[in-house]
Amino acid sequence: MSGYDIKKLVDVGLSHFWNENYGQIYPTLELLVDDRLASKREKTSVGKRKRFVYSITRKGERAFKGWLREPTVMPIVRNELQLKFFLSCNLPTSESVRLVQEYQADQRAMLEQYQESAAVLRRSIESGSRPEELDDILQVTSSASAERSEQCKVFYLTLRHGILSMKARLAWCDEVLRSLEE
Amino acid sequence: MSGYDIKKLVDVGLSHFWNENYGQIYPTLELLVDDRLASKREKTSVGKRKRFVYSITRKGERAFKGWLREPTVMPIVRNELQLKFFLSCNLPTSESVRLVQEYQADQRAMLEQYQESAAVLRRSIESGSRPEELDDILQVTSSASAERSEQCKVFYLTLRHGILSMKARLAWCDEVLRSLEE
DNA sequence: TCAGACATGTAAGTCGTTACATGATTCA
DNA sequence: TGAATCATGTAACGACTTACATGTCTGA
């Protein structure tokens, strides 16, 4: 893929659990090339702009698999809403309620969005096809039919993580609002 | 509170949604003093070490309330496990299974821990008291009886957020493992 | 007496974001 | 023709972590 493709993949497909920006992507790709973990080549189709696509090397594949097997660090995730909620404990309860209600509204909006995407994906998994929107961003990884359906499923399953998490947060909002009402 | 107290409060009480380190705390406290948002004074009890405690000023309180009412930004939370899971889609399924099982084990261990803390807190809320462990870290914020019980409840509710989130992640693990079994 | 907790801080380095700079191509 | 998108990159800044430096007090 190219740096631009990676950015798009992350923004469109992985935005519920990852982000990247060009300031990280392009320099990192160069570092990968320096370490011979990836190779770079110009791939400019006729009538197209200049593009550089990167491919993983044999050495890169080994490193990638090594990384996959390394213990996954779960950094402490900072949740500003939780911090505000905790610190609002000496203020009038109405402040805490307002905070939670805003959080609730945000999560509801996100949940709706994700559920729509999930519905699209579920339909395409059942019909065995892959929606065009995904072709644009997933085409690069592989093209065998069995693998394509597998990718679609993994895509769907990562979305499910986001959906279940947001439902949990909404359940928390309900619990808190009930608890604060007295 | 002192810088050391703040660090302890965050480590002991807020670790499921926040972290801070001395490299941030001490310089930031100085900045707050520079801006007259907090005041610093030495408070060395007899036979105790040198300590500097910081108090919020009137100006600081205004700024704090302003911050509470500012829209809460929800930064995209990077979840390395999700990233690995997504990227494992072209490898044998056993790789994905292993990843999810490790995640599952981690979340289960954390959940158990949090549920224990929550049980302690629930008991002390019901009995109207506050456990001694919390006195150490919460004593500074206020001491009126009604407020103490309120603090305890807020503490408990932030823990509930962690518990519900982890249960959601475990539900996701179950869903994925079932889905991968075929 | 010695480990561990108390207590305050600094320096170096890494990571990540934002803004900027550049220029081609497509499509209305 | 002009806005949007494609496409690649750099520079500056800010956030965050890690390691270090220093010294006191408590309790086994």
Coordinates of C-alpha atoms (C1' of nucleotides) in Angstrom, one line a residue:
Chain A
M1 CA 0.0 0.0 0.0
S2 CA 1.0 3.6 -0.2
G3 CA 1.1 6.0 2.8
Y4 CA -2.1 7.6 1.6
D5 CA -3.8 4.2 1.4
I6 CA -2.8 3.4 4.9
K7 CA -4.2 6.6 6.2
K8 CA -7.5 6.0 4.4
L9 CA -7.7 2.4 5.6
V10 CA -7.3 3.5 9.2
D11 CA -9.6 6.5 8.9
V12 CA -12.4 4.6 7.2
G13 CA -12.1 1.1 8.6
L14 CA -10.3 1.2 11.9
S15 CA -11.3 4.5 13.3
H16 CA -13.1 3.0 16.3
F17 CA -9.8 1.6 17.7
W18 CA -6.9 3.3 15.9
N19 CA -5.7 6.5 14.2
E20 CA -2.6 7.5 12.4
N21 CA -1.5 10.7 10.8
Y22 CA 0.9 11.4 7.9
G23 CA 3.5 12.8 10.3
Q24 CA 3.9 9.3 11.6
I25 CA 3.1 7.2 8.5
Y26 CA 5.6 8.6 6.0
P27 CA 8.7 8.8 8.2
T28 CA 7.9 5.3 9.6
L29 CA 7.6 3.8 6.1
E30 CA 11.1 5.2 5.3
L31 CA 12.4 3.6 8.5
L32 CA 10.9 0.3 7.5
V33 CA 12.7 0.6 4.1
D34 CA 16.0 1.5 5.9
D35 CA 15.7 -1.7 8.0
R36 CA 14.7 -3.7 4.9
L37 CA 11.4 -4.7 6.5
A38 CA 9.6 -3.1 3.5
S39 CA 10.5 -2.2 0.0
K40 CA 9.4 0.9 -1.9
R41 CA 8.6 1.3 -5.5
E42 CA 7.1 3.9 -7.7
K43 CA 3.8 2.8 -9.2
T44 CA 2.3 5.3 -11.5
S45 CA -0.4 4.1 -13.8
V46 CA -0.9 6.0 -17.0
G47 CA -2.8 9.3 -16.4
K48 CA -2.4 8.8 -12.7
R49 CA -0.4 10.8 -10.1
K50 CA 3.0 9.8 -8.8
R51 CA 2.5 7.1 -6.1
F52 CA 4.9 5.1 -4.0
V53 CA 3.7 1.7 -2.9
Y54 CA 5.4 -0.3 -0.1
S55 CA 5.5 -4.1 0.1
I56 CA 6.5 -6.2 3.0
T57 CA 9.7 -8.2 2.6
R58 CA 10.5 -11.7 3.8
K59 CA 12.4 -10.1 6.7
G60 CA 9.4 -7.8 7.4
E61 CA 7.0 -10.8 7.5
R62 CA 9.2 -12.4 10.2
A63 CA 9.2 -9.3 12.2
F64 CA 5.5 -8.8 11.8
K65 CA 4.7 -12.3 13.0
G66 CA 7.1 -11.8 15.9
W67 CA 5.2 -8.6 16.9
L68 CA 1.9 -10.4 16.7
R69 CA 3.1 -12.9 19.2
E70 CA 4.6 -10.4 21.6
P71 CA 2.5 -9.8 24.6
T72 CA 0.0 -7.1 23.9
V73 CA 0.4 -4.1 26.2
M74 CA -2.8 -2.6 27.3
P75 CA -1.9 1.0 28.1
I76 CA -4.0 2.7 30.7
V77 CA -6.6 4.4 28.6
R78 CA -7.4 8.0 29.7
N79 CA -11.1 8.8 29.8
E80 CA -11.6 12.5 30.3
L81 CA -15.3 12.0 31.0
Q82 CA -14.6 9.7 33.8
L83 CA -12.1 12.1 35.3
K84 CA -14.5 15.0 35.1
F85 CA -17.2 12.9 36.6
F86 CA -15.0 11.9 39.5
L87 CA -13.9 15.5 40.1
S88 CA -17.5 16.8 40.0
C89 CA -18.3 15.0 43.2
N90 CA -18.1 18.1 45.4
L91 CA -20.2 20.2 43.0
P92 CA -24.0 20.2 42.7
T93 CA -25.3 16.9 41.4
S94 CA -26.7 18.7 38.4
E95 CA -23.2 19.1 37.1
S96 CA -22.5 15.3 37.2
V97 CA -25.9 14.7 35.5
R98 CA -25.1 17.1 32.7
L99 CA -21.7 15.4 32.1
V100 CA -23.2 12.0 31.9
Q101 CA -26.0 13.1 29.7
E102 CA -23.6 14.6 27.2
Y103 CA -21.6 11.4 27.2
Q104 CA -24.8 9.4 26.7
A105 CA -25.7 11.5 23.7
D106 CA -22.3 11.1 22.1
Q107 CA -22.2 7.3 22.6
R108 CA -25.8 6.9 21.3
A109 CA -24.8 8.8 18.1
M110 CA -21.7 6.7 17.6
L111 CA -23.6 3.5 18.3
E112 CA -26.1 4.2 15.7
Q113 CA -23.4 4.9 13.1
Y114 CA -21.5 1.7 13.9
Q115 CA -24.6 -0.4 13.9
E116 CA -25.4 0.8 10.3
S117 CA -21.9 -0.2 9.2
A118 CA -22.3 -3.5 10.9
A119 CA -25.6 -4.2 9.1
V120 CA -23.9 -3.5 5.8
L121 CA -21.1 -5.9 6.6
R122 CA -23.4 -8.6 7.9
R123 CA -25.5 -8.6 4.8
S124 CA -22.4 -8.9 2.6
I125 CA -21.0 -11.8 4.7
E126 CA -24.3 -13.6 4.4
S127 CA -24.4 -13.1 0.6
G128 CA -20.8 -14.0 0.3
S129 CA -19.8 -10.8 -1.5
R130 CA -17.9 -7.8 -0.4
P131 CA -19.3 -4.3 -0.5
E132 CA -17.6 -1.9 -2.9
E133 CA -16.8 0.5 -0.2
L134 CA -14.5 -2.1 1.3
D135 CA -12.9 -3.1 -2.0
D136 CA -11.3 0.3 -2.2
I137 CA -9.5 -0.1 1.1
L138 CA -9.1 -3.8 1.4
Q139 CA -8.2 -4.7 -2.1
V140 CA -4.5 -4.6 -1.4
T141 CA -4.2 -7.2 1.2
S142 CA -5.2 -10.2 -0.9
S143 CA -7.8 -11.4 -3.4
A144 CA -8.6 -15.1 -3.0
S145 CA -12.3 -15.5 -2.5
A146 CA -12.1 -17.4 0.7
E147 CA -9.7 -14.8 2.1
R148 CA -11.9 -12.0 1.1
S149 CA -14.8 -13.3 3.0
E150 CA -12.5 -13.9 6.0
Q151 CA -11.4 -10.3 5.9
C152 CA -14.9 -9.1 5.8
K153 CA -15.7 -11.2 8.9
V154 CA -12.7 -9.8 10.8
F155 CA -13.7 -6.4 9.8
Y156 CA -17.2 -7.1 11.2
L157 CA -15.9 -8.5 14.4
T158 CA -13.7 -5.5 15.2
L159 CA -16.8 -3.4 14.7
R160 CA -18.7 -5.6 17.1
H161 CA -16.1 -4.7 19.8
G162 CA -16.9 -1.1 19.3
I163 CA -20.6 -1.7 19.4
L164 CA -20.5 -3.9 22.6
S165 CA -18.2 -1.3 24.3
M166 CA -20.6 1.5 23.5
K167 CA -23.6 -0.4 24.7
A168 CA -21.7 -1.0 28.0
R169 CA -21.0 2.7 28.3
L170 CA -24.7 3.5 27.7
A171 CA -25.6 0.9 30.3
W172 CA -23.3 2.8 32.7
C173 CA -25.0 6.1 31.9
D174 CA -28.4 4.6 32.8
E175 CA -27.0 3.2 36.0
V176 CA -25.4 6.5 37.0
L177 CA -28.4 8.6 36.1
R178 CA -30.7 6.3 38.1
S179 CA -28.2 6.4 41.0
L180 CA -28.0 10.2 41.0
E181 CA -31.8 10.6 41.0
E182 CA -32.5 10.8 44.7
Chain B
M1 CA -2.8 18.0 48.1
S2 CA 0.9 17.4 47.4
G3 CA 2.3 16.1 44.2
Y4 CA 3.0 12.8 45.9
D5 CA -0.7 12.6 47.1
I6 CA -2.0 13.3 43.6
K7 CA 0.2 10.5 42.2
K8 CA -1.1 8.1 44.9
L9 CA -4.7 9.1 44.4
V10 CA -4.5 8.4 40.7
D11 CA -2.5 5.2 41.0
V12 CA -4.7 3.7 43.7
G13 CA -8.1 5.1 42.9
L14 CA -8.3 6.1 39.3
S15 CA -6.0 3.6 37.6
H16 CA -8.8 2.1 35.5
F17 CA -9.2 5.4 33.6
W18 CA -6.3 7.6 34.3
N19 CA -2.5 7.8 35.0
E20 CA 0.0 10.5 35.8
N21 CA 3.7 10.5 36.5
Y22 CA 5.9 12.8 38.4
G23 CA 7.4 14.3 35.3
Q24 CA 4.0 15.8 34.5
I25 CA 2.7 16.4 38.0
Y26 CA 5.4 18.6 39.6
P27 CA 6.1 20.9 36.6
T28 CA 2.3 21.3 36.1
L29 CA 1.8 22.3 39.7
E30 CA 4.4 24.9 39.3
L31 CA 2.7 26.2 36.2
L32 CA -0.6 26.4 38.1
V33 CA 1.1 28.5 40.8
D34 CA 2.6 30.7 38.2
D35 CA -0.9 31.4 36.8
R36 CA -2.3 31.9 40.3
L37 CA -4.7 29.0 39.8
A38 CA -3.2 27.3 42.8
S39 CA -1.1 28.3 45.8
K40 CA 1.8 26.4 47.3
R41 CA 2.8 26.2 50.9
E42 CA 5.2 24.1 53.0
K43 CA 3.4 21.9 55.5
T44 CA 5.8 20.0 57.6
S45 CA 4.3 18.4 60.6
V46 CA 6.7 17.8 63.5
G47 CA 8.8 14.7 62.9
K48 CA 7.6 14.6 59.3
R49 CA 9.4 15.1 56.0
K50 CA 9.3 18.3 54.1
R51 CA 6.1 18.5 52.0
F52 CA 4.5 21.1 49.8
V53 CA 0.8 21.1 49.6
Y54 CA -1.1 22.9 46.9
S55 CA -4.5 24.5 47.3
I56 CA -6.9 25.8 44.6
T57 CA -7.4 29.5 44.5
R58 CA -10.7 31.4 43.7
K59 CA -9.3 31.9 40.2
G60 CA -8.5 28.2 40.0
E61 CA -12.0 27.2 41.0
R62 CA -13.4 29.4 38.2
A63 CA -11.0 27.8 35.7
F64 CA -11.8 24.3 37.0
K65 CA -15.6 24.8 36.6
G66 CA -15.0 26.3 33.2
W67 CA -13.0 23.2 32.2
L68 CA -15.8 20.9 33.5
R69 CA -18.3 22.6 31.2
E70 CA -16.0 22.5 28.2
P71 CA -17.0 19.8 25.7
T72 CA -15.3 16.6 26.6
V73 CA -13.1 15.4 23.8
M74 CA -13.1 11.6 23.3
P75 CA -9.8 10.9 21.7
I76 CA -9.6 7.8 19.6
V77 CA -8.5 5.1 21.9
R78 CA -5.8 2.9 20.4
N79 CA -6.4 -0.7 21.1
E80 CA -3.4 -2.8 20.1
L81 CA -5.2 -6.0 20.5
Q82 CA -7.9 -5.0 18.0
L83 CA -5.2 -3.9 15.6
K84 CA -3.4 -7.2 15.9
F85 CA -6.6 -9.1 15.5
F86 CA -7.5 -7.2 12.4
L87 CA -4.0 -7.7 10.9
S88 CA -4.1 -11.4 11.7
C89 CA -6.8 -12.0 9.1
N90 CA -4.5 -13.5 6.5
L91 CA -2.7 -15.8 8.9
P92 CA -4.0 -19.2 10.2
T93 CA -7.1 -18.8 12.4
S94 CA -5.2 -20.3 15.3
E95 CA -3.2 -17.0 15.5
S96 CA -6.4 -14.9 15.9
V97 CA -7.7 -17.4 18.5
R98 CA -4.6 -17.2 20.5
L99 CA -4.7 -13.4 20.5
V100 CA -8.3 -13.3 21.7
Q101 CA -7.7 -15.9 24.4
E102 CA -4.9 -13.9 25.8
Y103 CA -7.1 -10.8 25.8
Q104 CA -9.8 -12.8 27.5
A105 CA -7.5 -14.0 30.3
D106 CA -6.2 -10.4 30.9
Q107 CA -9.7 -9.0 31.1
R108 CA -10.9 -11.7 33.4
A109 CA -8.1 -11.1 35.8
M110 CA -8.8 -7.3 35.8
L111 CA -12.5 -7.9 36.2
E112 CA -12.1 -10.0 39.2
Q113 CA -9.8 -7.4 40.8
Y114 CA -12.3 -4.5 40.1
Q115 CA -15.2 -6.5 41.4
E116 CA -13.5 -7.0 44.7
S117 CA -12.8 -3.3 45.1
A118 CA -16.4 -2.6 44.1
A119 CA -17.7 -5.0 46.7
V120 CA -15.7 -3.2 49.4
L121 CA -17.1 0.1 48.3
R122 CA -20.7 -1.1 48.1
R123 CA -20.5 -2.4 51.6
S124 CA -19.2 0.9 52.9
I125 CA -21.8 2.9 51.1
E126 CA -24.5 0.7 52.6
S127 CA -23.1 1.0 56.1
G128 CA -22.7 4.8 55.6
S129 CA -19.0 4.7 56.5
R130 CA -15.9 5.0 54.4
P131 CA -13.2 2.3 54.3
E132 CA -9.9 3.3 55.8
E133 CA -8.0 2.7 52.6
L134 CA -10.0 5.5 51.0
D135 CA -9.5 7.9 53.9
D136 CA -5.8 8.0 53.0
I137 CA -6.4 9.2 49.5
L138 CA -9.7 11.0 49.7
Q139 CA -9.3 12.9 53.0
V140 CA -8.0 16.0 51.4
T141 CA -11.0 16.9 49.2
S142 CA -13.5 17.5 52.0
S143 CA -14.8 16.1 55.3
A144 CA -18.5 16.8 55.7
S145 CA -20.3 13.5 56.3
A146 CA -22.8 13.9 53.5
E147 CA -20.0 14.8 51.1
R148 CA -17.9 11.8 52.1
S149 CA -20.6 9.4 51.3
E150 CA -21.1 11.2 48.0
Q151 CA -17.4 10.8 47.2
C152 CA -17.7 7.1 48.0
K153 CA -20.6 6.7 45.6
V154 CA -18.8 8.5 42.8
F155 CA -15.8 6.4 43.4
Y156 CA -17.9 3.3 43.2
L157 CA -19.6 4.5 40.0
T158 CA -16.4 5.1 38.2
L159 CA -15.4 1.6 39.1
R160 CA -18.7 0.4 37.6
H161 CA -17.7 1.9 34.3
G162 CA -14.6 -0.2 34.3
I163 CA -16.5 -3.3 35.3
L164 CA -19.2 -2.9 32.6
S165 CA -16.5 -2.2 30.0
M166 CA -14.6 -5.3 30.8
K167 CA -17.7 -7.4 30.8
A168 CA -18.4 -6.1 27.3
R169 CA -14.9 -7.0 26.2
L170 CA -15.3 -10.5 27.6
A171 CA -18.7 -10.8 25.8
W172 CA -16.8 -9.8 22.6
C173 CA -14.2 -12.5 23.2
D174 CA -17.0 -15.2 23.5
E175 CA -18.6 -14.0 20.4
V176 CA -15.4 -14.0 18.4
L177 CA -14.2 -17.4 19.6
R178 CA -17.6 -18.9 18.7
S179 CA -17.4 -17.2 15.3
L180 CA -13.9 -18.5 14.6
E181 CA -14.9 -22.1 15.5
E182 CA -15.9 -23.4 12.1
Chain C
dT1 C1' 20.8 -1.5 59.9
dC2 C1' 18.6 -1.8 55.8
dA3 C1' 14.7 -2.2 52.8
dG4 C1' 10.8 0.3 51.6
dA5 C1' 7.9 4.0 51.7
dC6 C1' 7.8 9.1 51.8
dA7 C1' 8.8 13.2 49.1
dT8 C1' 10.5 16.4 45.4
dG9 C1' 12.2 17.3 41.5
dT10 C1' 15.1 17.3 36.5
dA11 C1' 16.7 15.7 31.9
dA12 C1' 16.6 13.2 28.0
dG13 C1' 14.2 11.1 24.8
dT14 C1' 10.1 9.3 22.4
dC15 C1' 5.7 9.6 20.5
dG16 C1' 2.0 12.0 18.5
dT17 C1' -0.4 16.0 16.6
dT18 C1' -1.0 20.1 13.9
dA19 C1' 0.1 23.0 10.6
dC20 C1' 2.3 23.9 6.7
dA21 C1' 4.2 23.3 1.8
dT22 C1' 3.8 21.5 -2.7
dG23 C1' 1.7 20.0 -6.7
dA24 C1' -1.2 16.9 -9.9
dT25 C1' -5.7 15.4 -11.4
dT26 C1' -10.7 15.1 -11.7
dC27 C1' -15.2 16.7 -12.1
dA28 C1' -18.9 19.9 -11.9
Chain D
dT1 C1' -11.9 27.6 -13.8
dG2 C1' -12.1 26.5 -9.3
dA3 C1' -13.1 23.2 -5.5
dA4 C1' -12.2 18.7 -4.0
dT5 C1' -9.5 14.9 -3.8
dC6 C1' -5.2 12.5 -4.6
dA7 C1' -0.6 12.3 -3.0
dT8 C1' 3.9 13.1 -0.5
dG9 C1' 6.3 15.0 2.6
dT10 C1' 8.6 18.3 6.7
dA11 C1' 8.9 21.2 10.9
dA12 C1' 7.6 22.7 15.2
dC13 C1' 5.5 21.9 19.0
dG14 C1' 3.4 19.6 22.8
dA15 C1' 2.5 15.4 25.6
dC16 C1' 4.1 11.6 27.9
dT17 C1' 7.5 8.3 29.7
dT18 C1' 11.7 6.8 31.8
dA19 C1' 15.4 7.2 34.2
dC20 C1' 18.0 9.5 37.2
dA21 C1' 19.3 12.3 41.5
dT22 C1' 18.6 13.4 46.2
dG23 C1' 17.5 12.9 50.8
dT24 C1' 14.3 11.6 55.0
dC25 C1' 11.8 8.6 58.0
dT26 C1' 9.7 4.2 59.6
dG27 C1' 9.5 -0.3 61.1
dA28 C1' 11.0 -5.1 61.0

